[in-house]
PDB file of C-alpha atoms in Angstrom:
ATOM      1  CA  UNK A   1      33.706 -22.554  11.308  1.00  0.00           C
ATOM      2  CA  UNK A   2      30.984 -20.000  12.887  1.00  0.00           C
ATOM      3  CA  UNK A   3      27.619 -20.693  11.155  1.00  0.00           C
ATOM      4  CA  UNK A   4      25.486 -17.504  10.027  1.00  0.00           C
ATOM      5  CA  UNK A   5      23.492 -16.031  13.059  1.00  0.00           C
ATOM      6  CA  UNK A   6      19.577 -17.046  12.415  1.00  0.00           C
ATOM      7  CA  UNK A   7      18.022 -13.397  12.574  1.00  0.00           C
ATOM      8  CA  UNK A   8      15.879 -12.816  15.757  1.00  0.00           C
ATOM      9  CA  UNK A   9      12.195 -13.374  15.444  1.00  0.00           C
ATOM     10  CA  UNK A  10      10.302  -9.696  15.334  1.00  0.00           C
ATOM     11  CA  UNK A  11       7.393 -11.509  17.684  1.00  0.00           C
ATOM     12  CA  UNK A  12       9.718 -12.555  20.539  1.00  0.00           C
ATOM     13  CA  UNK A  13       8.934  -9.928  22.821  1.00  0.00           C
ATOM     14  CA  UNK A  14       4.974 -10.161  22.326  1.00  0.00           C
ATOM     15  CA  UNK A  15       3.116 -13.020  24.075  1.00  0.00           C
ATOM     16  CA  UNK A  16       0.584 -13.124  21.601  1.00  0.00           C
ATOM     17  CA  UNK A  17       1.180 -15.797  18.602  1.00  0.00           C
ATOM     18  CA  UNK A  18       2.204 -14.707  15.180  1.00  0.00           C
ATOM     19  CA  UNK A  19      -0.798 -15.829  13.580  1.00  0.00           C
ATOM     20  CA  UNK A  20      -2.920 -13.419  15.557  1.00  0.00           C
ATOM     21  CA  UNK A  21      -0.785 -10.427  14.825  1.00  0.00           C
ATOM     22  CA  UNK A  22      -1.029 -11.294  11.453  1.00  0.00           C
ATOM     23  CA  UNK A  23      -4.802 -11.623  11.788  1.00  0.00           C
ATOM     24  CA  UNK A  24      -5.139  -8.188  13.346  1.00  0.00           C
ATOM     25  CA  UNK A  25      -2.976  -6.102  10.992  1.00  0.00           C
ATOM     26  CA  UNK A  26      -4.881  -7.985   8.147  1.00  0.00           C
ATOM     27  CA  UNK A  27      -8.438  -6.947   9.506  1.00  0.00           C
ATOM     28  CA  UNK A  28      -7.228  -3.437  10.421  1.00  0.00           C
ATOM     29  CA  UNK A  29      -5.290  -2.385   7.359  1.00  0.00           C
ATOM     30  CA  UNK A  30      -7.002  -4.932   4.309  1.00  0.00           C
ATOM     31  CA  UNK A  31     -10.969  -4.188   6.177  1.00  0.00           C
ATOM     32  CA  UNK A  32     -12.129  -0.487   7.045  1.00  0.00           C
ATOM     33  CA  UNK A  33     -13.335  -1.338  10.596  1.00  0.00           C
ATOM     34  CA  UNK A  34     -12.253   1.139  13.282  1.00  0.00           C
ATOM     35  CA  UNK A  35      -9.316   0.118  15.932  1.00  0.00           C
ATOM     36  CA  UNK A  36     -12.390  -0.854  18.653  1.00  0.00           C
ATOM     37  CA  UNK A  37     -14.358  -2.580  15.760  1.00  0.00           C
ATOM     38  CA  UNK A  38     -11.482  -5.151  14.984  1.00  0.00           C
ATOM     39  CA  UNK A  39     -11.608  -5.244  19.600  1.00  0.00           C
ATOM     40  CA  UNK A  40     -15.213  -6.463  19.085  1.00  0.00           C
ATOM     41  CA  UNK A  41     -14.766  -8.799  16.005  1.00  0.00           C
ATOM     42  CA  UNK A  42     -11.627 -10.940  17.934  1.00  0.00           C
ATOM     43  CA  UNK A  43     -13.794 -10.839  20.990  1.00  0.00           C
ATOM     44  CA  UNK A  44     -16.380 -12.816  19.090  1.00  0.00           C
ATOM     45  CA  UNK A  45     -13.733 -15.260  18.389  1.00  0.00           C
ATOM     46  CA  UNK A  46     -12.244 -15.722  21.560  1.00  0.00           C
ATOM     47  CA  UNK A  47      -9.217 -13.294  21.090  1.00  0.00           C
ATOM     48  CA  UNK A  48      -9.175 -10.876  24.184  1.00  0.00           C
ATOM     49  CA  UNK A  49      -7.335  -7.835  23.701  1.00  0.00           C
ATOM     50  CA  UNK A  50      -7.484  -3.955  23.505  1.00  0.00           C
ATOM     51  CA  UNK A  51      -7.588  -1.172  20.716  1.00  0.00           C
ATOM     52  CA  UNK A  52      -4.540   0.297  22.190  1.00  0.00           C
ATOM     53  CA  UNK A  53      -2.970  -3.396  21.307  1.00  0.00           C
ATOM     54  CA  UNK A  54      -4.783  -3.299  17.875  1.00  0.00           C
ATOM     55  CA  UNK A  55      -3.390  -0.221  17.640  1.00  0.00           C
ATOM     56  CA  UNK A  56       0.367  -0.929  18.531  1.00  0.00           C
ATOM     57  CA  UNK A  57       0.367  -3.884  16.839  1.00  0.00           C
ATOM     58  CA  UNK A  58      -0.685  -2.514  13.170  1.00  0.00           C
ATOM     59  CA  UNK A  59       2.624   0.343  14.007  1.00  0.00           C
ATOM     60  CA  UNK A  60       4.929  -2.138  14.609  1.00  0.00           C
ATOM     61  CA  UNK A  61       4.096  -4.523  12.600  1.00  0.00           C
ATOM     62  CA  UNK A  62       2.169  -3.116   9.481  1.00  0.00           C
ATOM     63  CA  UNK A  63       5.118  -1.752   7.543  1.00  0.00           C
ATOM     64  CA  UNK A  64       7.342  -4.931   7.895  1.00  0.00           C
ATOM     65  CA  UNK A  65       4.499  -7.048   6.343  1.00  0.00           C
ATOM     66  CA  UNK A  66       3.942  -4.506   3.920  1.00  0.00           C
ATOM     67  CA  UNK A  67       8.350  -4.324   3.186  1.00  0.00           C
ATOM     68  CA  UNK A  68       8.188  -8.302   3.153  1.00  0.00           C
ATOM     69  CA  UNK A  69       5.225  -8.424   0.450  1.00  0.00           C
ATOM     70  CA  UNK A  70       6.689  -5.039  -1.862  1.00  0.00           C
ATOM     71  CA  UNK A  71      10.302  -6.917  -2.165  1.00  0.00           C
ATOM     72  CA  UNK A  72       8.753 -10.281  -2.990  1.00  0.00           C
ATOM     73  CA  UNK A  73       6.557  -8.506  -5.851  1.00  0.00           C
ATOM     74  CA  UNK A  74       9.562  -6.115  -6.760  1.00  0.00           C
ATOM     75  CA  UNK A  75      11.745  -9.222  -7.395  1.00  0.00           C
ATOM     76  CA  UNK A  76       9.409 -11.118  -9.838  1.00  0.00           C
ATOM     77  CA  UNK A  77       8.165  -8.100 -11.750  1.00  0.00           C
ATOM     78  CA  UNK A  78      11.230  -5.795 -11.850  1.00  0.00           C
ATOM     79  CA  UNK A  79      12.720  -7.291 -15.397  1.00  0.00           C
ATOM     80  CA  UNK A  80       9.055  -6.674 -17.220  1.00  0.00           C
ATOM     81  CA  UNK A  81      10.119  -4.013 -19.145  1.00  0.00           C
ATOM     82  CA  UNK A  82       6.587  -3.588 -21.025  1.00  0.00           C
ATOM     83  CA  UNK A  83       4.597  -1.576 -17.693  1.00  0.00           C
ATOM     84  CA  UNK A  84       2.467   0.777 -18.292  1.00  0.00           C
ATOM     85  CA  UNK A  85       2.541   3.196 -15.394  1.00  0.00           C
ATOM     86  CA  UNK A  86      -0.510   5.729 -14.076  1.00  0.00           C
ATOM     87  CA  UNK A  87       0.476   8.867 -11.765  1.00  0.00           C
ATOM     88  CA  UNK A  88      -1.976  10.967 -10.015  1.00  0.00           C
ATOM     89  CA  UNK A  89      -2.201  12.933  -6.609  1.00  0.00           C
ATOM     90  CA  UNK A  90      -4.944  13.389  -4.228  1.00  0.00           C
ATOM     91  CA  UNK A  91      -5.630  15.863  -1.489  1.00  0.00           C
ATOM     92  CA  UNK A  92      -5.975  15.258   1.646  1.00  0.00           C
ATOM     93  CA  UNK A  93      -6.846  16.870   4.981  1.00  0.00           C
ATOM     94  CA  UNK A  94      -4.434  17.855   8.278  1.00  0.00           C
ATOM     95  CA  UNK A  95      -4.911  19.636  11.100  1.00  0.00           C
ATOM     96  CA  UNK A  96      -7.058  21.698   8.980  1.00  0.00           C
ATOM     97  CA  UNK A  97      -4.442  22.026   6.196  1.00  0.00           C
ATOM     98  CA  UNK A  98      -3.823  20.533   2.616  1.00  0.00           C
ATOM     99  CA  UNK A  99      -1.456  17.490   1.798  1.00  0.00           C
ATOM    100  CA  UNK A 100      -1.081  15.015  -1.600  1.00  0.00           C
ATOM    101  CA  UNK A 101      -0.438  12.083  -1.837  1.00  0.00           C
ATOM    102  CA  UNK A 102       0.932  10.881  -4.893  1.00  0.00           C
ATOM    103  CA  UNK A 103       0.224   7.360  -6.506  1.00  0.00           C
ATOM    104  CA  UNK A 104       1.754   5.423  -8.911  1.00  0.00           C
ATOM    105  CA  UNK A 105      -0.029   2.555 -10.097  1.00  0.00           C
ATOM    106  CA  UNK A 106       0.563  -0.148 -13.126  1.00  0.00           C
ATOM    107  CA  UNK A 107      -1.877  -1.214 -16.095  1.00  0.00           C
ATOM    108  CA  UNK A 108      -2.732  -4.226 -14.213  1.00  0.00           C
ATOM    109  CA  UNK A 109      -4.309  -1.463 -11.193  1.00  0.00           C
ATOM    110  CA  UNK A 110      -1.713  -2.752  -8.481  1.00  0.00           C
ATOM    111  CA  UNK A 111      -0.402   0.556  -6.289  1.00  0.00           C
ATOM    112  CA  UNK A 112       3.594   0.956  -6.916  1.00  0.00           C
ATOM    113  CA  UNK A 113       4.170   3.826  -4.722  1.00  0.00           C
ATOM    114  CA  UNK A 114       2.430   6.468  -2.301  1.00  0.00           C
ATOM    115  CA  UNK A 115       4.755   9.591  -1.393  1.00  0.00           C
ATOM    116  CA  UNK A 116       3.069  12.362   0.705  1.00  0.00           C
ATOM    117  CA  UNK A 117       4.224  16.438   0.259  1.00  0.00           C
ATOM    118  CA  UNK A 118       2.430  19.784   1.455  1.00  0.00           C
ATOM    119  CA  UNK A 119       3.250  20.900  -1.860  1.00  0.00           C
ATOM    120  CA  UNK A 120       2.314  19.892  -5.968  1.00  0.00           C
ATOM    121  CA  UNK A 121       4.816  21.439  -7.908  1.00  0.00           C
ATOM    122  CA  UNK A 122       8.352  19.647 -10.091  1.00  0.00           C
ATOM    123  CA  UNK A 123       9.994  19.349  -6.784  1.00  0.00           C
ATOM    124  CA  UNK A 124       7.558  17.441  -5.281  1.00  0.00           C
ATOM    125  CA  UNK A 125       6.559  15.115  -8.184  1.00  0.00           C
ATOM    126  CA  UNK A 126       9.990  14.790  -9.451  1.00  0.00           C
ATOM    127  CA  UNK A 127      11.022  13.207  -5.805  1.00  0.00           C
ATOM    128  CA  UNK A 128       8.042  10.977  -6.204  1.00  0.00           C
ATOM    129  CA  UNK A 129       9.477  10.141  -9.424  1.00  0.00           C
ATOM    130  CA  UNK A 130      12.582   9.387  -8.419  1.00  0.00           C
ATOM    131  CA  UNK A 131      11.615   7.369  -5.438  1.00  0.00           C
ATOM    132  CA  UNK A 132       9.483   4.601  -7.850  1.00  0.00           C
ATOM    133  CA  UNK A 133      11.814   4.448 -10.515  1.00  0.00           C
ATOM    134  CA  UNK A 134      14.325   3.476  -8.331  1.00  0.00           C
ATOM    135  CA  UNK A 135      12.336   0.824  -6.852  1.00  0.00           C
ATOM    136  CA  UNK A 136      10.383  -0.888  -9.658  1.00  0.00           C
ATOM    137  CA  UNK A 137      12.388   0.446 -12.701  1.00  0.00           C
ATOM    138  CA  UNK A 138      11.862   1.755 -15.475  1.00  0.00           C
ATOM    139  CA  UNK A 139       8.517   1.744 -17.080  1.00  0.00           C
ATOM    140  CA  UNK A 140       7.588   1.897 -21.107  1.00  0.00           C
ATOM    141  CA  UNK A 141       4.582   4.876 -20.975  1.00  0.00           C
ATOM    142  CA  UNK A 142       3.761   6.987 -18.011  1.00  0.00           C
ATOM    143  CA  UNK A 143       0.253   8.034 -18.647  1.00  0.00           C
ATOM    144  CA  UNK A 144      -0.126  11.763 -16.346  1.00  0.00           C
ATOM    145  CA  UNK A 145      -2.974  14.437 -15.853  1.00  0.00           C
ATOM    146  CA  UNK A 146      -2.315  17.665 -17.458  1.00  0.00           C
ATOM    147  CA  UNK A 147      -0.376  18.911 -14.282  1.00  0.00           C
ATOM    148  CA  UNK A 148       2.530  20.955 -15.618  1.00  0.00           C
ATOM    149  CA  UNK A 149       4.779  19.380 -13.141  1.00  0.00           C
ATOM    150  CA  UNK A 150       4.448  15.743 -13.950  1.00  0.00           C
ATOM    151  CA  UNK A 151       6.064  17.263 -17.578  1.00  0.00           C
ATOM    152  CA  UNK A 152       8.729  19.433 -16.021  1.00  0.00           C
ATOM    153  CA  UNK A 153       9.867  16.562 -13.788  1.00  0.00           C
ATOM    154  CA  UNK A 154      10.217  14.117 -16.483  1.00  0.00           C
ATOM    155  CA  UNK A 155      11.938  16.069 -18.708  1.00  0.00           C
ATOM    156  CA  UNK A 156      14.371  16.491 -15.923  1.00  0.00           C
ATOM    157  CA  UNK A 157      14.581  12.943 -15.936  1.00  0.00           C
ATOM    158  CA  UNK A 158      15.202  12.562 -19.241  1.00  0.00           C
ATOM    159  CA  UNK A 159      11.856  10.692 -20.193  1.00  0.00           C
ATOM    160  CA  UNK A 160       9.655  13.222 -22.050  1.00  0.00           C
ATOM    161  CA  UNK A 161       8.798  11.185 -24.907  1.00  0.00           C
ATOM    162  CA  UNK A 162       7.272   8.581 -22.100  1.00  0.00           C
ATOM    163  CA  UNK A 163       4.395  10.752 -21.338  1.00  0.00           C
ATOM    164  CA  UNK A 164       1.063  10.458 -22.020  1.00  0.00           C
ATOM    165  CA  UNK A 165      -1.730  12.895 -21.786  1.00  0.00           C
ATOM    166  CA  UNK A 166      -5.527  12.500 -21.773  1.00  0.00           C
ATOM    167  CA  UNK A 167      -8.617  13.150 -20.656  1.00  0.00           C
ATOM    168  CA  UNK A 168     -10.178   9.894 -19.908  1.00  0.00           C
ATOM    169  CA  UNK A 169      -6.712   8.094 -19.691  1.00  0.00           C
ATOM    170  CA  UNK A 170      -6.040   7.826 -16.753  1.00  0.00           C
ATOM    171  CA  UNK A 171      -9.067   6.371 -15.223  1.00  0.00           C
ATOM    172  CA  UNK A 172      -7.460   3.526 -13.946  1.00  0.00           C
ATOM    173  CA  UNK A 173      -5.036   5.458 -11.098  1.00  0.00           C
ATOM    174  CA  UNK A 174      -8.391   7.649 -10.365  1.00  0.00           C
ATOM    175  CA  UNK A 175     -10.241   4.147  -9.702  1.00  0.00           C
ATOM    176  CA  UNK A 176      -7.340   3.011  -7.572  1.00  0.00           C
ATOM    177  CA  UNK A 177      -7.806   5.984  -4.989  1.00  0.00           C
ATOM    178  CA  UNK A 178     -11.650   4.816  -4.045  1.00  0.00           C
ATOM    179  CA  UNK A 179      -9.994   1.842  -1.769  1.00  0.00           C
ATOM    180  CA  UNK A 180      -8.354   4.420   0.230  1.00  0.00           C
ATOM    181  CA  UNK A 181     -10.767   6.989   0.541  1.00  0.00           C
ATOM    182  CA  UNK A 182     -13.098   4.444   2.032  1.00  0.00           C
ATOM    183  CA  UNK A 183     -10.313   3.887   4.374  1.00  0.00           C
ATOM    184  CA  UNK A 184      -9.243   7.216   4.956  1.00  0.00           C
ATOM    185  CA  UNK A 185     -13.270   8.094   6.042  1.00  0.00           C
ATOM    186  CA  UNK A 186     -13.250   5.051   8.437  1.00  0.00           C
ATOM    187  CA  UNK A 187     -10.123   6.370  10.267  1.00  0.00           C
ATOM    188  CA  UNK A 188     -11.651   9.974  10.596  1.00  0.00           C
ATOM    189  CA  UNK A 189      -8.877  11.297   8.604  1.00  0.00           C
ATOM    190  CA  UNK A 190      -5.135  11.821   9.773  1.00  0.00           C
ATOM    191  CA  UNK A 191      -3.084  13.915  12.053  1.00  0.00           C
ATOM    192  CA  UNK A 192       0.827  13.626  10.782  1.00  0.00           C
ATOM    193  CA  UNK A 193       2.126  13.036   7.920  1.00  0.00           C
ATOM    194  CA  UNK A 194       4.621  10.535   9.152  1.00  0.00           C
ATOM    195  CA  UNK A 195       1.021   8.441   9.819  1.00  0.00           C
ATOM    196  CA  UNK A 196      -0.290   8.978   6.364  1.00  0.00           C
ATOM    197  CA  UNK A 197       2.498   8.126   4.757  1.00  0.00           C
ATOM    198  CA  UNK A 198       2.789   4.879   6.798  1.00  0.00           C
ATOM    199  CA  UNK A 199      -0.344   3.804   6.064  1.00  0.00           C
ATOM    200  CA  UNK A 200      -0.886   4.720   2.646  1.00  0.00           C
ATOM    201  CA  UNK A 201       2.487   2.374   1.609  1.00  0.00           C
ATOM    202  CA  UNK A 202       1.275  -0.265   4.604  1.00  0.00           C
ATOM    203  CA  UNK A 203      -2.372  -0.164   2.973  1.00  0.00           C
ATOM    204  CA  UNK A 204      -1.124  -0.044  -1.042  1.00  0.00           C
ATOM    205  CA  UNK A 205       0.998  -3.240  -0.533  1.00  0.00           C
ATOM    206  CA  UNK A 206      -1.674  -5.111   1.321  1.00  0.00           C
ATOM    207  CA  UNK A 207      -4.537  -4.113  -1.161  1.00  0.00           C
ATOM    208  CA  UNK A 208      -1.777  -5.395  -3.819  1.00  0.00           C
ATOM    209  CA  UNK A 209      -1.252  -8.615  -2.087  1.00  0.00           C
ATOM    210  CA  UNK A 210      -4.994  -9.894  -2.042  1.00  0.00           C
ATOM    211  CA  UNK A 211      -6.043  -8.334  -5.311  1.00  0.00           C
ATOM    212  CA  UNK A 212      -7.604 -10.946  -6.701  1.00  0.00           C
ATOM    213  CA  UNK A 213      -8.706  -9.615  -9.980  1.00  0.00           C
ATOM    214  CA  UNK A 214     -12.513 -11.423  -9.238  1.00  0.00           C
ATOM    215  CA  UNK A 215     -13.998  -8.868 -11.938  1.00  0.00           C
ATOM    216  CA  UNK A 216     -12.070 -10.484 -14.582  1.00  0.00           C
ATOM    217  CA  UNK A 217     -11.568 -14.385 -13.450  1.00  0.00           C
ATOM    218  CA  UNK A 218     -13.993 -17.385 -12.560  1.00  0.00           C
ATOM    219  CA  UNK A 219     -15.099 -18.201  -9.322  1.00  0.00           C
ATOM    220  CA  UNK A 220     -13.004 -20.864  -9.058  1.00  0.00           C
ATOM    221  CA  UNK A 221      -9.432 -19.175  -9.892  1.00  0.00           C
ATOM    222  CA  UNK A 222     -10.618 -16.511  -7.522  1.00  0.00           C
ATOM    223  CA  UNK A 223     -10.784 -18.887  -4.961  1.00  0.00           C
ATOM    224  CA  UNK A 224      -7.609 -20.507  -5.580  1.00  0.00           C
ATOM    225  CA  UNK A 225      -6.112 -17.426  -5.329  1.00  0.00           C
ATOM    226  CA  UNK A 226      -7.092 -16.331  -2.286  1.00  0.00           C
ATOM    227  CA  UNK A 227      -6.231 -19.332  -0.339  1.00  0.00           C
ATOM    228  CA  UNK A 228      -2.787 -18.816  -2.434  1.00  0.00           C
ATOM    229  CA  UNK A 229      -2.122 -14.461  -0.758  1.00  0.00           C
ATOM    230  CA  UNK A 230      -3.844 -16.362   2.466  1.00  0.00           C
ATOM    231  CA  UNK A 231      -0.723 -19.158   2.758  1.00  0.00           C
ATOM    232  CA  UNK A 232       1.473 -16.324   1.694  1.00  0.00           C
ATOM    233  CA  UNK A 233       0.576 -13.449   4.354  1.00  0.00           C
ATOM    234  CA  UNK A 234       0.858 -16.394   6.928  1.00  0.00           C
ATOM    235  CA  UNK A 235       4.283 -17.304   5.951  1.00  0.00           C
ATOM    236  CA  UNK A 236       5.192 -13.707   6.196  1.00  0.00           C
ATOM    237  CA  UNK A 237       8.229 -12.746   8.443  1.00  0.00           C
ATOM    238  CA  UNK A 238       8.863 -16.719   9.558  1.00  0.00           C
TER     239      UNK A 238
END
């Protein structure tokens, strides 16, 4: 009997050790240093190599991290039927025109989806739609700005009576976009929208991974649960 083929290792073509590809996508995507700043910072520790590597290395290897850490979350959280889900777009710069990105985020303030169009109209946000329900389910209240379209698209969908509508309510997806802008100013903006997209979903799912929660939590549990997404992220992709 033929045993099951062990799947190849992504990192067999690269000389460099996992652990330091791991290291270098973490300080790229998680930090908001620049592709030579995270250069400098390994060359303080001994690690010699080049933006360009930094670079190819966060490409290649940023949305399989990002894949392996969304399915592991998706599988433990898909059967809570009692999420509370925030929507919201923000503009966004390229090659001097205008893009949105639409986020979906939960009532606990973790990112569930990021899905980039030149337009905000039902088409647009009932795609978006689409695309998160079929990957974390079905949520219980969708609380939504007063864009028309968030209302058309739903009622498409059959989930009217889901929506929610107010003027302070939705303070905790407007909160969630201050991560990335801080990112998005350290990279000097984008240039394609295949690259925003990529590293909004690579960035949500990393943010996700080592949010810690340390506003609401002892020292001591925040601790514990950072070595725990630190044991994790290294196991990543084995």
């Amino acid at each position: 009997m033929l045993r099951p083929r062990k799947p190849a290792s992504p990192f067999r073509y690269f000389n460099s050790s996992p652990e330091v590809i791991r290291l270098v996508v973490l300080m790229y995507v998680r930090f908001p240093p620049s592709l030579r700043n995270v250069e400098d910072l390994l060359f303080e520790r001994g690690i010699d190599i080049c933006h360009e590597t930094v670079r190819l290395w966060w490409n290649r290897f940023g949305p399989l991290f990002a894949g392996e850490v969304r399915r592991q979350r998706v599988s433990r959280m898909r059967g809570f039927g009692h999420w509370h889900w925030h929507l919201d777009e923000m503009y966004g710069k390229l090659n001097g025109g205008m893009v949105y990105l639409w986020r979906a985020v939960d009532h606990e303030g973790e990112v569930l989806e990021s899905y980039v169009t030149k337009a905000r109209d039902k088409k647009a946000a009932l795609a978006f739609m689409k695309r998160a329900l079929k990957r974390h389910g079905s949520p219980e209240a969708i609380t939504t700005d007063g864009l028309r379209s968030y209302g058309a698209a739903l009622t498409e969908l059959g989930s009217r009576e889901k929506q929610e509508v107010g003027r302070w309510a939705n303070n905790r997806v407007e909160n969630s976009h201050l991560p990335f802008r801080r990112r998005e100013r350290a990279m000097l903006r984008f240039r394609q929208m295949r690259t925003l997209q990529k590293f909004a979903s690579v960035h949500a799912n990393v943010h996700n991974h080592f949010n810690h929660e340390r506003h609401l939590v002892d020292r001591q549990t925040c601790k514990q649960r950072r070595s725990a997404a630190l044991v994790e992220w290294q196991a990543l992709v084995i």
